[in-house]
């Protein structure tokens, strides 16, 4: 970001400004780079300038497998807002996904009840746009426990038997 021509940054300004409306920012840092700290600071500065510093953020320290001391990087990154991983080896990916899910849950509501089989489309919506914690297929419908946004909750509650 720091070496981009000003004209290119201006061209992407509208796109970058959309980040203010995100539910979560994943800030991926290549920790194997000698410039990682500087790039991290520049990104934080750009996010602040865009007015996105209020958006929850998870910093993902990627490429720990290429660092001299992966254990040290993992220990330093083990905070509520930072996680270490390697996309190449898969190490830490589960932890990163778990943290993302936990952070997104804060923006969601838990719903529980029986969804009629005629509403399987809503179940798919919950799977793709929410967090489906449990589904039990019963004679009277699908008993679900899920975390969903306000919008999905409104659609589901019309059909959910609680």
CSV table of N, CA, C and O in Angstrom, one decimal, residues 3-74:
chain,number,residue,atom,x,y,z
A,3,UNK,N,3.7,2.0,-1.4
A,3,UNK,CA,4.4,2.3,-2.6
A,3,UNK,C,3.4,2.5,-3.8
A,3,UNK,O,3.9,2.7,-4.9
A,4,UNK,N,2.1,2.5,-3.6
A,4,UNK,CA,1.2,2.7,-4.7
A,4,UNK,C,1.2,4.1,-5.1
A,4,UNK,O,1.2,5.0,-4.3
A,5,UNK,N,1.1,4.3,-6.4
A,5,UNK,CA,0.9,5.7,-6.9
A,5,UNK,C,-0.3,6.3,-6.4
A,5,UNK,O,-1.4,5.7,-6.3
A,6,UNK,N,-0.3,7.6,-6.1
A,6,UNK,CA,-1.5,8.3,-5.5
A,6,UNK,C,-2.7,8.2,-6.4
A,6,UNK,O,-3.8,8.1,-5.9
A,7,UNK,N,-2.5,8.2,-7.8
A,7,UNK,CA,-3.6,8.0,-8.7
A,7,UNK,C,-4.3,6.7,-8.5
A,7,UNK,O,-5.6,6.6,-8.6
A,8,UNK,N,-3.6,5.6,-8.2
A,8,UNK,CA,-4.1,4.3,-8.1
A,8,UNK,C,-4.9,4.3,-6.7
A,8,UNK,O,-6.0,3.7,-6.7
A,9,UNK,N,-4.3,4.8,-5.7
A,9,UNK,CA,-5.0,4.9,-4.4
A,9,UNK,C,-6.3,5.6,-4.5
A,9,UNK,O,-7.4,5.2,-4.1
A,10,UNK,N,-6.3,6.8,-5.3
A,10,UNK,CA,-7.5,7.6,-5.5
A,10,UNK,C,-8.6,6.8,-6.2
A,10,UNK,O,-9.8,6.8,-5.9
A,11,UNK,N,-8.1,6.0,-7.2
A,11,UNK,CA,-9.1,5.2,-8.0
A,11,UNK,C,-9.8,4.1,-7.1
A,11,UNK,O,-10.9,3.8,-7.4
A,12,UNK,N,-9.1,3.6,-6.1
A,12,UNK,CA,-9.7,2.6,-5.3
A,12,UNK,C,-10.3,3.2,-4.0
A,12,UNK,O,-10.8,2.4,-3.2
A,13,UNK,N,-10.3,4.5,-3.9
A,13,UNK,CA,-10.8,5.1,-2.7
A,13,UNK,C,-12.3,4.7,-2.4
A,13,UNK,O,-12.6,4.3,-1.2
A,14,UNK,N,-13.1,4.7,-3.4
A,14,UNK,CA,-14.5,4.3,-3.1
A,14,UNK,C,-14.6,2.9,-2.7
A,14,UNK,O,-15.4,2.5,-1.8
A,15,UNK,N,-13.9,2.0,-3.3
A,15,UNK,CA,-13.9,0.6,-2.9
A,15,UNK,C,-13.3,0.5,-1.4
A,15,UNK,O,-13.9,-0.3,-0.6
A,16,UNK,N,-12.2,1.1,-1.1
A,16,UNK,CA,-11.7,1.1,0.2
A,16,UNK,C,-12.6,1.6,1.3
A,16,UNK,O,-12.7,1.1,2.4
A,17,UNK,N,-13.4,2.6,0.9
A,17,UNK,CA,-14.3,3.2,1.9
A,17,UNK,C,-15.4,2.3,2.3
A,17,UNK,O,-16.0,2.4,3.4
A,18,UNK,N,-15.7,1.3,1.5
A,18,UNK,CA,-16.7,0.3,1.8
A,18,UNK,C,-16.4,-0.5,3.1
A,18,UNK,O,-17.2,-1.1,3.7
A,19,UNK,N,-15.1,-0.5,3.4
A,19,UNK,CA,-14.6,-1.3,4.5
A,19,UNK,C,-15.3,-0.8,5.9
A,19,UNK,O,-15.4,-1.6,6.8
A,20,UNK,N,-15.7,0.4,5.9
A,20,UNK,CA,-16.3,1.0,7.1
A,20,UNK,C,-17.6,0.3,7.4
A,20,UNK,O,-18.1,0.3,8.6
A,21,UNK,N,-18.2,-0.4,6.5
A,21,UNK,CA,-19.5,-1.1,6.7
A,21,UNK,C,-19.3,-2.6,6.9
A,21,UNK,O,-20.3,-3.3,7.0
A,22,UNK,N,-18.1,-3.1,7.0
A,22,UNK,CA,-17.8,-4.5,7.2
A,22,UNK,C,-18.2,-4.9,8.6
A,22,UNK,O,-18.2,-4.1,9.5
A,23,UNK,N,-18.5,-6.2,8.8
A,23,UNK,CA,-18.7,-6.7,10.1
A,23,UNK,C,-17.4,-7.1,10.7
A,23,UNK,O,-17.3,-7.2,12.0
A,24,UNK,N,-16.4,-7.4,9.9
A,24,UNK,CA,-15.1,-7.9,10.4
A,24,UNK,C,-14.1,-7.6,9.4
A,24,UNK,O,-14.3,-7.9,8.2
A,25,UNK,N,-12.9,-7.2,9.8
A,25,UNK,CA,-11.8,-7.0,8.9
A,25,UNK,C,-10.8,-8.1,9.3
A,25,UNK,O,-10.4,-8.3,10.4
A,26,UNK,N,-10.3,-8.9,8.3
A,26,UNK,CA,-9.2,-9.8,8.4
A,26,UNK,C,-8.0,-9.1,7.9
A,26,UNK,O,-7.9,-8.9,6.7
A,27,UNK,N,-7.1,-8.8,8.7
A,27,UNK,CA,-5.8,-8.1,8.3
A,27,UNK,C,-4.8,-9.2,8.2
A,27,UNK,O,-4.3,-9.6,9.3
A,28,UNK,N,-4.4,-9.6,7.0
A,28,UNK,CA,-3.5,-10.7,6.8
A,28,UNK,C,-2.1,-10.1,6.7
A,28,UNK,O,-1.9,-9.3,5.8
A,29,UNK,N,-1.2,-10.5,7.5
A,29,UNK,CA,0.2,-10.0,7.5
A,29,UNK,C,1.1,-11.2,7.1
A,29,UNK,O,1.1,-12.3,7.7
A,30,UNK,N,2.0,-10.9,6.1
A,30,UNK,CA,3.0,-11.9,5.8
A,30,UNK,C,4.2,-11.8,6.7
A,30,UNK,O,5.0,-10.9,6.6
A,31,UNK,N,4.2,-12.6,7.8
A,31,UNK,CA,5.2,-12.4,8.8
A,31,UNK,C,6.6,-12.9,8.4
A,31,UNK,O,7.6,-12.7,9.1
A,32,UNK,N,6.7,-13.5,7.2
A,32,UNK,CA,8.0,-14.0,6.7
A,32,UNK,C,8.7,-12.8,6.0
A,32,UNK,O,9.9,-12.9,5.7
A,33,UNK,N,8.0,-11.7,5.8
A,33,UNK,CA,8.5,-10.6,5.1
A,33,UNK,C,9.4,-9.7,6.1
A,33,UNK,O,8.9,-9.5,7.2
A,34,UNK,N,10.5,-9.2,5.6
A,34,UNK,CA,11.3,-8.3,6.4
A,34,UNK,C,10.6,-7.0,6.6
A,34,UNK,O,10.9,-6.3,7.6
A,35,UNK,N,9.6,-6.7,5.8
A,35,UNK,CA,8.8,-5.5,5.9
A,35,UNK,C,7.5,-5.6,6.7
A,35,UNK,O,6.7,-4.7,6.7
A,36,UNK,N,7.3,-6.7,7.3
A,36,UNK,CA,6.0,-7.0,7.9
A,36,UNK,C,5.6,-6.0,8.9
A,36,UNK,O,4.4,-5.5,8.9
A,37,UNK,N,6.4,-5.5,9.8
A,37,UNK,CA,6.0,-4.5,10.8
A,37,UNK,C,5.6,-3.2,10.1
A,37,UNK,O,4.6,-2.6,10.5
A,38,UNK,N,6.4,-2.8,9.1
A,38,UNK,CA,6.1,-1.5,8.4
A,38,UNK,C,4.8,-1.7,7.7
A,38,UNK,O,3.9,-0.7,7.7
A,39,UNK,N,4.6,-2.8,7.0
A,39,UNK,CA,3.3,-3.0,6.2
A,39,UNK,C,2.1,-3.0,7.2
A,39,UNK,O,1.1,-2.5,6.9
A,40,UNK,N,2.3,-3.6,8.4
A,40,UNK,CA,1.3,-3.7,9.4
A,40,UNK,C,0.9,-2.3,9.8
A,40,UNK,O,-0.3,-1.9,9.8
A,41,UNK,N,1.9,-1.5,10.1
A,41,UNK,CA,1.6,-0.1,10.5
A,41,UNK,C,0.9,0.7,9.4
A,41,UNK,O,0.0,1.5,9.7
A,42,UNK,N,1.3,0.6,8.2
A,42,UNK,CA,0.7,1.3,7.1
A,42,UNK,C,-0.7,0.9,6.9
A,42,UNK,O,-1.6,1.8,6.8
A,43,UNK,N,-1.0,-0.4,7.0
A,43,UNK,CA,-2.4,-0.8,6.9
A,43,UNK,C,-3.2,-0.3,8.0
A,43,UNK,O,-4.4,0.2,7.8
A,44,UNK,N,-2.7,-0.3,9.2
A,44,UNK,CA,-3.5,0.2,10.4
A,44,UNK,C,-3.8,1.7,10.1
A,44,UNK,O,-4.9,2.2,10.4
A,45,UNK,N,-2.8,2.4,9.6
A,45,UNK,CA,-2.9,3.8,9.4
A,45,UNK,C,-4.0,4.1,8.3
A,45,UNK,O,-4.8,5.0,8.4
A,46,UNK,N,-4.0,3.3,7.2
A,46,UNK,CA,-4.9,3.5,6.1
A,46,UNK,C,-6.3,3.2,6.7
A,46,UNK,O,-7.3,3.9,6.4
A,47,UNK,N,-6.5,2.2,7.5
A,47,UNK,CA,-7.8,1.8,8.0
A,47,UNK,C,-8.3,3.0,8.9
A,47,UNK,O,-9.5,3.3,8.9
A,48,UNK,N,-7.4,3.5,9.7
A,48,UNK,CA,-7.8,4.7,10.6
A,48,UNK,C,-8.2,5.9,9.7
A,48,UNK,O,-9.2,6.5,10.0
A,49,UNK,N,-7.4,6.2,8.7
A,49,UNK,CA,-7.8,7.3,7.8
A,49,UNK,C,-9.1,7.1,7.1
A,49,UNK,O,-9.8,8.1,6.8
A,50,UNK,N,-9.5,5.8,6.8
A,50,UNK,CA,-10.8,5.5,6.2
A,50,UNK,C,-11.9,5.6,7.2
A,50,UNK,O,-13.1,5.4,6.7
A,51,UNK,N,-11.6,5.7,8.4
A,51,UNK,CA,-12.7,5.7,9.4
A,51,UNK,C,-13.2,4.3,9.8
A,51,UNK,O,-14.3,4.1,10.2
A,52,UNK,N,-12.3,3.3,9.5
A,52,UNK,CA,-12.7,1.9,9.8
A,52,UNK,C,-12.1,1.4,11.1
A,52,UNK,O,-12.2,0.2,11.3
A,53,UNK,N,-11.6,2.2,11.9
A,53,UNK,CA,-11.0,1.7,13.1
A,53,UNK,C,-12.0,1.3,14.2
A,53,UNK,O,-11.6,0.7,15.2
A,54,UNK,N,-13.3,1.5,13.9
A,54,UNK,CA,-14.3,1.0,14.8
A,54,UNK,C,-14.8,-0.5,14.4
A,54,UNK,O,-15.5,-1.1,15.2
A,55,UNK,N,-14.4,-0.9,13.2
A,55,UNK,CA,-14.8,-2.3,12.8
A,55,UNK,C,-13.9,-3.3,13.5
A,55,UNK,O,-12.7,-3.2,13.5
A,56,UNK,N,-14.5,-4.4,14.1
A,56,UNK,CA,-13.7,-5.4,14.7
A,56,UNK,C,-12.7,-6.0,13.7
A,56,UNK,O,-13.0,-6.1,12.5
A,57,UNK,N,-11.5,-6.2,14.2
A,57,UNK,CA,-10.4,-6.7,13.3
A,57,UNK,C,-9.7,-7.9,13.9
A,57,UNK,O,-9.4,-7.9,15.1
A,58,UNK,N,-9.4,-8.9,13.1
A,58,UNK,CA,-8.6,-10.0,13.5
A,58,UNK,C,-7.3,-9.9,12.6
A,58,UNK,O,-7.4,-10.0,11.4
A,59,UNK,N,-6.2,-9.8,13.2
A,59,UNK,CA,-4.9,-9.8,12.5
A,59,UNK,C,-4.4,-11.2,12.3
A,59,UNK,O,-4.3,-11.9,13.4
A,60,UNK,N,-4.2,-11.6,11.1
A,60,UNK,CA,-3.8,-13.0,10.8
A,60,UNK,C,-2.3,-13.0,10.4
A,60,UNK,O,-2.0,-12.5,9.3
A,61,UNK,N,-1.5,-13.5,11.3
A,61,UNK,CA,0.0,-13.6,11.0
A,61,UNK,C,0.2,-14.8,10.2
A,61,UNK,O,0.2,-15.9,10.7
A,62,UNK,N,0.3,-14.7,8.8
A,62,UNK,CA,0.4,-15.8,7.9
A,62,UNK,C,1.8,-16.1,7.6
A,62,UNK,O,2.7,-15.3,7.8
A,63,UNK,N,2.1,-17.3,7.1
A,63,UNK,CA,3.4,-17.8,6.7
A,63,UNK,C,4.3,-18.1,7.9
A,63,UNK,O,5.5,-17.9,7.7
A,64,UNK,N,3.8,-18.5,9.0
A,64,UNK,CA,4.6,-18.8,10.1
A,64,UNK,C,5.6,-19.9,9.8
A,64,UNK,O,6.7,-20.0,10.4
A,65,UNK,N,5.2,-20.8,8.9
A,65,UNK,CA,6.1,-21.9,8.5
A,65,UNK,C,7.4,-21.4,7.8
A,65,UNK,O,8.4,-22.1,7.7
A,66,UNK,N,7.4,-20.1,7.4
A,66,UNK,CA,8.6,-19.6,6.7
A,66,UNK,C,9.4,-18.7,7.6
A,66,UNK,O,10.4,-18.0,7.2
A,67,UNK,N,9.1,-18.6,8.9
A,67,UNK,CA,9.8,-17.8,9.9
A,67,UNK,C,10.9,-18.6,10.6
A,67,UNK,O,10.8,-19.8,10.6
A,68,UNK,N,11.9,-17.9,11.1
A,68,UNK,CA,13.0,-18.6,11.8
A,68,UNK,C,12.5,-19.3,13.1
A,68,UNK,O,13.0,-20.4,13.4
A,69,UNK,N,11.5,-18.7,13.8
A,69,UNK,CA,11.0,-19.3,15.0
A,69,UNK,C,9.5,-19.3,15.1
A,69,UNK,O,8.9,-18.4,15.7
A,70,UNK,N,8.8,-20.2,14.4
A,70,UNK,CA,7.4,-20.3,14.3
A,70,UNK,C,6.7,-20.3,15.7
A,70,UNK,O,5.6,-19.7,15.9
A,71,UNK,N,7.3,-20.9,16.7
A,71,UNK,CA,6.7,-21.0,18.0
A,71,UNK,C,6.7,-19.6,18.7
A,71,UNK,O,5.7,-19.3,19.3
A,72,UNK,N,7.7,-18.9,18.5
A,72,UNK,CA,7.8,-17.5,19.1
A,72,UNK,C,6.7,-16.6,18.4
A,72,UNK,O,6.0,-15.9,19.1
A,73,UNK,N,6.6,-16.8,17.1
A,73,UNK,CA,5.5,-16.0,16.4
A,73,UNK,C,4.2,-16.4,16.9
A,73,UNK,O,3.3,-15.5,17.2
A,74,UNK,N,3.9,-17.7,17.1
A,74,UNK,CA,2.6,-18.1,17.6
A,74,UNK,C,2.4,-17.6,19.0
A,74,UNK,O,1.3,-17.1,19.3
